[in-house]
Amino acid sequence: MEKELASSSNTNSLVDELAPLRRDMLKFARLQLRDDAAAEDAVQEALAAALTGQKQFNNRAQLKTWVFAILKNKIIDTIRERARSPGTSIDVDEIPEDAYDDLFNEGGFWQNDTRPSTWGDPENSFSSQQFWQIFEICLTRLPENTARVFMMREMLGFDTEEICKELAISSTNCWVVLHRARMGLRLCLDERWFNSENRDA
Amino acid sequence: MLNCKKAAALMSQGMDKELGMMQKMSLRFHLMMCSGCRNFNKQMEFLRQGCRKFPQQDN
């Protein structure tokens, strides 16, 4: 009897600890899936799996890492299922080929005012909450499929071969999309954070 | 000789696959002479780190 009580109170405390993570999880899943219902499902399943996992954690950061690892797997499952359903081919030319041509002169060298300047010690920004808000805004500003390919690569850890297979695009297309995504994200962070007067850090 | 536009594309590609010997050499040579691309290269690495840390943030 005592044993049962102990285990049920453990479950309760895990529920309490997981509840505040739900919002962040949902935001992360929405960003990846760009579909509220699918994001909700992925988060629900991840939370359910976390509760049945019954693992013990010494601190909140550990718990968060573990729960997000489960969530990433759920998101990957969703992306795989989507890719298997017929008629899914994605438009990867959302950012036009010449979108970043203005950064370079005719010879293909940086223009004076677009040449990347140093970001100093950018890692310091990792401790700024405002930085992460800008980071999210910049990710959200990437076109849908471009963002999806980029996040599969950089957040979910797919290699490019897998991305090509899952999304039925050529490997050349995949590299092109990743490159344009990085160009876009770099410019956005450069303008809105590293060379912005509004930052607090 | 490699220009910045091509160098940027190679730096990005290098994050997703192993570059060929010639590509690596011409990129290294370009980076020696081009501070803009050196900054770009560091920023690419920073983007990767940021993406890995992103899910763990409370914002």
Short mmCIF file of C-alpha atoms in Angstrom, two decimals:
data_model
loop_
_atom_site.label_atom_id
_atom_site.label_comp_id
_atom_site.label_asym_id
_atom_site.label_seq_id
_atom_site.Cartn_x
_atom_site.Cartn_y
_atom_site.Cartn_z
CA MET A 1 0.00 0.00 0.00
CA GLU A 2 2.71 2.42 1.00
CA LYS A 3 4.61 1.48 -2.09
CA GLU A 4 1.65 2.26 -4.31
CA LEU A 5 1.21 5.63 -2.70
CA ALA A 6 4.84 6.46 -3.23
CA SER A 7 4.67 5.58 -6.89
CA SER A 8 1.49 7.56 -7.49
CA SER A 9 2.94 10.66 -5.85
CA ASN A 10 6.01 10.29 -8.07
CA THR A 11 3.76 10.30 -11.11
CA ASN A 12 1.99 13.36 -9.82
CA SER A 13 5.18 15.27 -9.29
CA LEU A 14 6.33 14.32 -12.80
CA VAL A 15 3.03 15.66 -14.16
CA ASP A 16 3.65 18.88 -12.26
CA GLU A 17 7.13 19.16 -13.64
CA LEU A 18 6.10 18.40 -17.19
CA ALA A 19 3.21 20.86 -17.31
CA PRO A 20 5.34 24.01 -17.63
CA LEU A 21 7.35 22.39 -20.46
CA ARG A 22 4.26 21.85 -22.54
CA ARG A 23 4.20 25.39 -23.94
CA ASP A 24 7.81 25.25 -25.11
CA MET A 25 7.26 21.80 -26.57
CA LEU A 26 4.23 22.96 -28.50
CA LYS A 27 6.08 25.96 -29.86
CA PHE A 28 8.95 23.74 -30.97
CA ALA A 29 6.64 21.19 -32.60
CA ARG A 30 4.63 23.91 -34.40
CA LEU A 31 7.80 25.42 -35.78
CA GLN A 32 8.86 22.05 -37.19
CA LEU A 33 5.51 20.79 -38.40
CA ARG A 34 3.71 24.05 -39.22
CA ASP A 35 0.47 22.31 -38.42
CA ASP A 36 -1.23 22.97 -35.07
CA ALA A 37 -3.15 19.71 -34.86
CA ALA A 38 -0.13 17.57 -35.75
CA ALA A 39 2.00 19.55 -33.30
CA GLU A 40 -0.58 19.02 -30.54
CA ASP A 41 -0.62 15.26 -31.24
CA ALA A 42 3.17 15.01 -31.19
CA VAL A 43 3.37 16.84 -27.86
CA GLN A 44 0.56 14.74 -26.33
CA GLU A 45 2.28 11.53 -27.38
CA ALA A 46 5.64 12.72 -26.13
CA LEU A 47 4.18 13.66 -22.74
CA ALA A 48 2.37 10.34 -22.47
CA ALA A 49 5.59 8.50 -23.30
CA ALA A 50 7.46 10.58 -20.73
CA LEU A 51 4.92 9.68 -18.02
CA THR A 52 5.13 5.96 -18.73
CA GLY A 53 8.92 6.18 -18.86
CA GLN A 54 8.93 6.84 -15.10
CA LYS A 55 12.49 7.99 -15.09
CA GLN A 56 13.99 9.94 -12.23
CA PHE A 57 15.78 13.20 -12.76
CA ASN A 58 18.00 15.22 -10.52
CA ASN A 59 17.13 18.53 -12.08
CA ARG A 60 14.79 20.28 -14.43
CA ALA A 61 17.35 20.72 -17.23
CA GLN A 62 17.87 16.95 -17.40
CA LEU A 63 14.14 16.36 -17.56
CA LYS A 64 13.75 18.91 -20.33
CA THR A 65 16.54 17.37 -22.40
CA TRP A 66 14.95 13.95 -22.04
CA VAL A 67 11.42 15.09 -22.88
CA PHE A 68 12.63 17.04 -25.91
CA ALA A 69 14.52 13.97 -27.15
CA ILE A 70 11.21 12.06 -27.04
CA LEU A 71 9.43 14.93 -28.78
CA LYS A 72 12.04 15.07 -31.55
CA ASN A 73 11.42 11.38 -32.25
CA LYS A 74 7.68 11.96 -32.42
CA ILE A 75 8.21 14.83 -34.86
CA ILE A 76 10.49 12.66 -36.99
CA ASP A 77 7.78 9.95 -37.05
CA THR A 78 5.22 12.51 -38.19
CA ILE A 79 7.49 13.80 -40.95
CA ARG A 80 8.17 10.22 -42.14
CA GLU A 81 4.47 9.39 -42.21
CA ARG A 82 3.73 12.52 -44.21
CA ALA A 83 6.44 11.67 -46.72
CA ARG A 84 4.91 8.23 -47.22
CA SER A 85 1.46 9.53 -48.04
CA PRO A 86 1.01 9.81 -51.82
CA GLY A 87 1.19 13.11 -53.63
CA THR A 88 3.61 14.73 -51.23
CA SER A 89 6.30 16.54 -53.07
CA ILE A 90 7.50 19.80 -51.67
CA ASP A 91 8.33 23.05 -53.35
CA VAL A 92 11.92 23.83 -52.48
CA ASP A 93 12.27 26.98 -54.58
CA GLU A 94 10.55 29.28 -52.12
CA ILE A 95 13.63 31.45 -51.85
CA PRO A 96 14.56 32.39 -55.42
CA GLU A 97 17.99 31.58 -56.80
CA ASP A 98 18.96 35.23 -57.07
CA ALA A 99 17.63 36.22 -53.63
CA TYR A 100 21.08 36.94 -52.19
CA ASP A 101 22.81 38.15 -55.36
CA ASP A 102 22.74 41.75 -54.13
CA LEU A 103 25.18 40.85 -51.38
CA PHE A 104 27.87 40.34 -54.01
CA ASN A 105 29.36 42.48 -56.77
CA GLU A 106 29.64 41.33 -60.40
CA GLY A 107 32.81 39.44 -59.59
CA GLY A 108 31.01 37.54 -56.83
CA PHE A 109 32.83 39.30 -53.97
CA TRP A 110 31.08 40.83 -50.95
CA GLN A 111 29.96 44.42 -51.43
CA ASN A 112 31.51 46.88 -49.01
CA ASP A 113 28.33 47.25 -47.00
CA THR A 114 27.37 43.57 -47.01
CA ARG A 115 30.73 42.01 -46.16
CA PRO A 116 30.11 39.94 -43.01
CA SER A 117 31.49 41.78 -40.00
CA THR A 118 32.48 40.02 -36.82
CA TRP A 119 29.81 39.02 -34.32
CA GLY A 120 32.37 39.26 -31.51
CA ASP A 121 31.74 36.52 -28.97
CA PRO A 122 28.30 35.47 -30.19
CA GLU A 123 28.09 32.66 -27.62
CA ASN A 124 27.44 35.32 -24.99
CA SER A 125 24.05 35.82 -26.60
CA PHE A 126 23.01 32.29 -25.62
CA SER A 127 22.28 33.54 -22.13
CA SER A 128 19.98 36.31 -23.37
CA GLN A 129 16.27 35.59 -23.48
CA GLN A 130 15.81 38.39 -25.99
CA PHE A 131 18.32 36.73 -28.31
CA TRP A 132 16.28 33.51 -28.36
CA GLN A 133 13.14 35.46 -29.19
CA ILE A 134 14.91 36.99 -32.19
CA PHE A 135 16.27 33.57 -33.13
CA GLU A 136 12.76 32.18 -33.17
CA ILE A 137 11.42 35.13 -35.16
CA CYS A 138 14.17 34.58 -37.75
CA LEU A 139 13.38 30.86 -38.01
CA THR A 140 9.69 31.61 -38.37
CA ARG A 141 10.44 34.08 -41.16
CA LEU A 142 12.01 31.37 -43.31
CA PRO A 143 9.51 30.00 -45.85
CA GLU A 144 7.77 26.83 -44.70
CA ASN A 145 9.56 24.10 -46.66
CA THR A 146 12.90 25.84 -46.45
CA ALA A 147 12.51 25.97 -42.68
CA ARG A 148 11.47 22.35 -42.57
CA VAL A 149 14.53 21.13 -44.48
CA PHE A 150 16.78 23.34 -42.38
CA MET A 151 15.32 22.21 -39.07
CA MET A 152 15.38 18.55 -40.07
CA ARG A 153 19.08 19.01 -40.63
CA GLU A 154 20.04 21.25 -37.73
CA MET A 155 17.53 20.47 -34.98
CA LEU A 156 16.39 16.94 -35.65
CA GLY A 157 19.82 15.80 -36.82
CA PHE A 158 18.90 14.16 -40.14
CA ASP A 159 21.76 13.87 -42.63
CA THR A 160 21.13 15.28 -46.08
CA GLU A 161 20.71 11.84 -47.64
CA GLU A 162 17.81 11.08 -45.31
CA ILE A 163 16.20 14.46 -45.93
CA CYS A 164 16.31 13.87 -49.69
CA LYS A 165 14.73 10.48 -49.24
CA GLU A 166 12.04 11.59 -46.79
CA LEU A 167 11.02 14.64 -48.81
CA ALA A 168 11.69 13.18 -52.26
CA ILE A 169 14.03 15.95 -53.39
CA SER A 170 17.42 15.68 -55.08
CA SER A 171 20.59 16.05 -53.04
CA THR A 172 21.54 19.14 -55.05
CA ASN A 173 18.21 20.71 -54.17
CA CYS A 174 18.76 19.82 -50.57
CA TRP A 175 22.12 21.62 -50.40
CA VAL A 176 20.73 24.61 -52.23
CA VAL A 177 17.81 24.90 -49.81
CA LEU A 178 20.08 24.51 -46.77
CA HIS A 179 22.44 27.16 -48.10
CA ARG A 180 19.63 29.65 -48.75
CA ALA A 181 18.18 28.95 -45.30
CA ARG A 182 21.55 29.66 -43.67
CA MET A 183 22.00 32.83 -45.72
CA GLY A 184 18.56 34.01 -44.65
CA LEU A 185 19.01 33.17 -40.99
CA ARG A 186 22.46 34.76 -40.89
CA LEU A 187 21.18 37.99 -42.42
CA CYS A 188 18.19 38.11 -40.11
CA LEU A 189 20.31 37.64 -36.96
CA ASP A 190 22.85 40.12 -38.28
CA GLU A 191 20.22 42.80 -38.85
CA ARG A 192 17.97 42.13 -35.92
CA TRP A 193 20.47 41.22 -33.26
CA PHE A 194 24.19 41.51 -33.85
CA ASN A 195 24.03 44.86 -35.64
CA SER A 196 20.86 46.07 -34.03
CA GLU A 197 20.68 48.95 -31.60
CA ASN A 198 17.73 47.41 -29.79
CA ARG A 199 19.58 44.58 -28.15
CA ASP A 200 19.92 44.58 -24.41
CA ALA A 201 23.20 42.68 -24.22
CA MET B 1 40.11 31.59 -58.16
CA LEU B 2 37.21 31.21 -55.77
CA ASN B 3 35.00 34.27 -55.21
CA CYS B 4 33.04 34.98 -52.01
CA LYS B 5 29.72 33.80 -53.42
CA LYS B 6 31.14 30.39 -54.29
CA ALA B 7 33.14 30.27 -51.07
CA ALA B 8 29.95 30.87 -49.07
CA ALA B 9 28.20 28.04 -50.91
CA LEU B 10 31.15 25.72 -50.23
CA MET B 11 31.23 26.63 -46.54
CA SER B 12 27.57 25.79 -46.28
CA GLN B 13 27.99 22.54 -48.22
CA GLY B 14 30.94 21.65 -46.01
CA MET B 15 28.53 21.55 -43.07
CA ASP B 16 26.56 18.80 -44.74
CA LYS B 17 29.17 16.68 -46.47
CA GLU B 18 32.89 16.17 -46.75
CA LEU B 19 34.28 18.52 -49.40
CA GLY B 20 36.69 17.28 -52.06
CA MET B 21 40.41 17.86 -51.71
CA MET B 22 40.47 20.64 -54.32
CA GLN B 23 37.42 22.34 -52.82
CA LYS B 24 39.01 22.31 -49.39
CA MET B 25 42.26 23.74 -50.72
CA SER B 26 40.70 26.56 -52.67
CA LEU B 27 38.43 27.39 -49.74
CA ARG B 28 41.33 27.46 -47.31
CA PHE B 29 43.24 29.72 -49.66
CA HIS B 30 40.27 32.06 -50.02
CA LEU B 31 39.72 32.23 -46.24
CA MET B 32 43.36 33.18 -45.69
CA MET B 33 42.78 36.32 -47.69
CA CYS B 34 39.15 37.20 -47.00
CA SER B 35 38.07 38.46 -43.56
CA GLY B 36 34.42 38.70 -44.65
CA CYS B 37 34.33 34.99 -45.44
CA ARG B 38 36.19 34.14 -42.24
CA ASN B 39 33.45 35.92 -40.34
CA PHE B 40 30.82 34.16 -42.43
CA ASN B 41 32.42 30.80 -41.64
CA LYS B 42 32.33 31.42 -37.89
CA GLN B 43 28.73 32.58 -38.15
CA MET B 44 27.73 29.35 -39.91
CA GLU B 45 29.17 27.38 -37.01
CA PHE B 46 27.34 29.66 -34.58
CA LEU B 47 24.01 29.03 -36.36
CA ARG B 48 24.53 25.32 -35.91
CA GLN B 49 25.25 25.71 -32.21
CA GLY B 50 22.24 27.98 -31.83
CA CYS B 51 19.96 25.43 -33.46
CA ARG B 52 21.19 22.69 -31.15
CA LYS B 53 20.56 24.83 -28.10
CA PHE B 54 17.28 26.30 -29.29
CA PRO B 55 14.88 23.56 -28.08
CA GLN B 56 16.25 23.83 -24.54
CA GLN B 57 15.53 27.52 -24.15
CA ASP B 58 12.79 28.99 -22.02
CA ASN B 59 11.41 31.88 -23.97
#
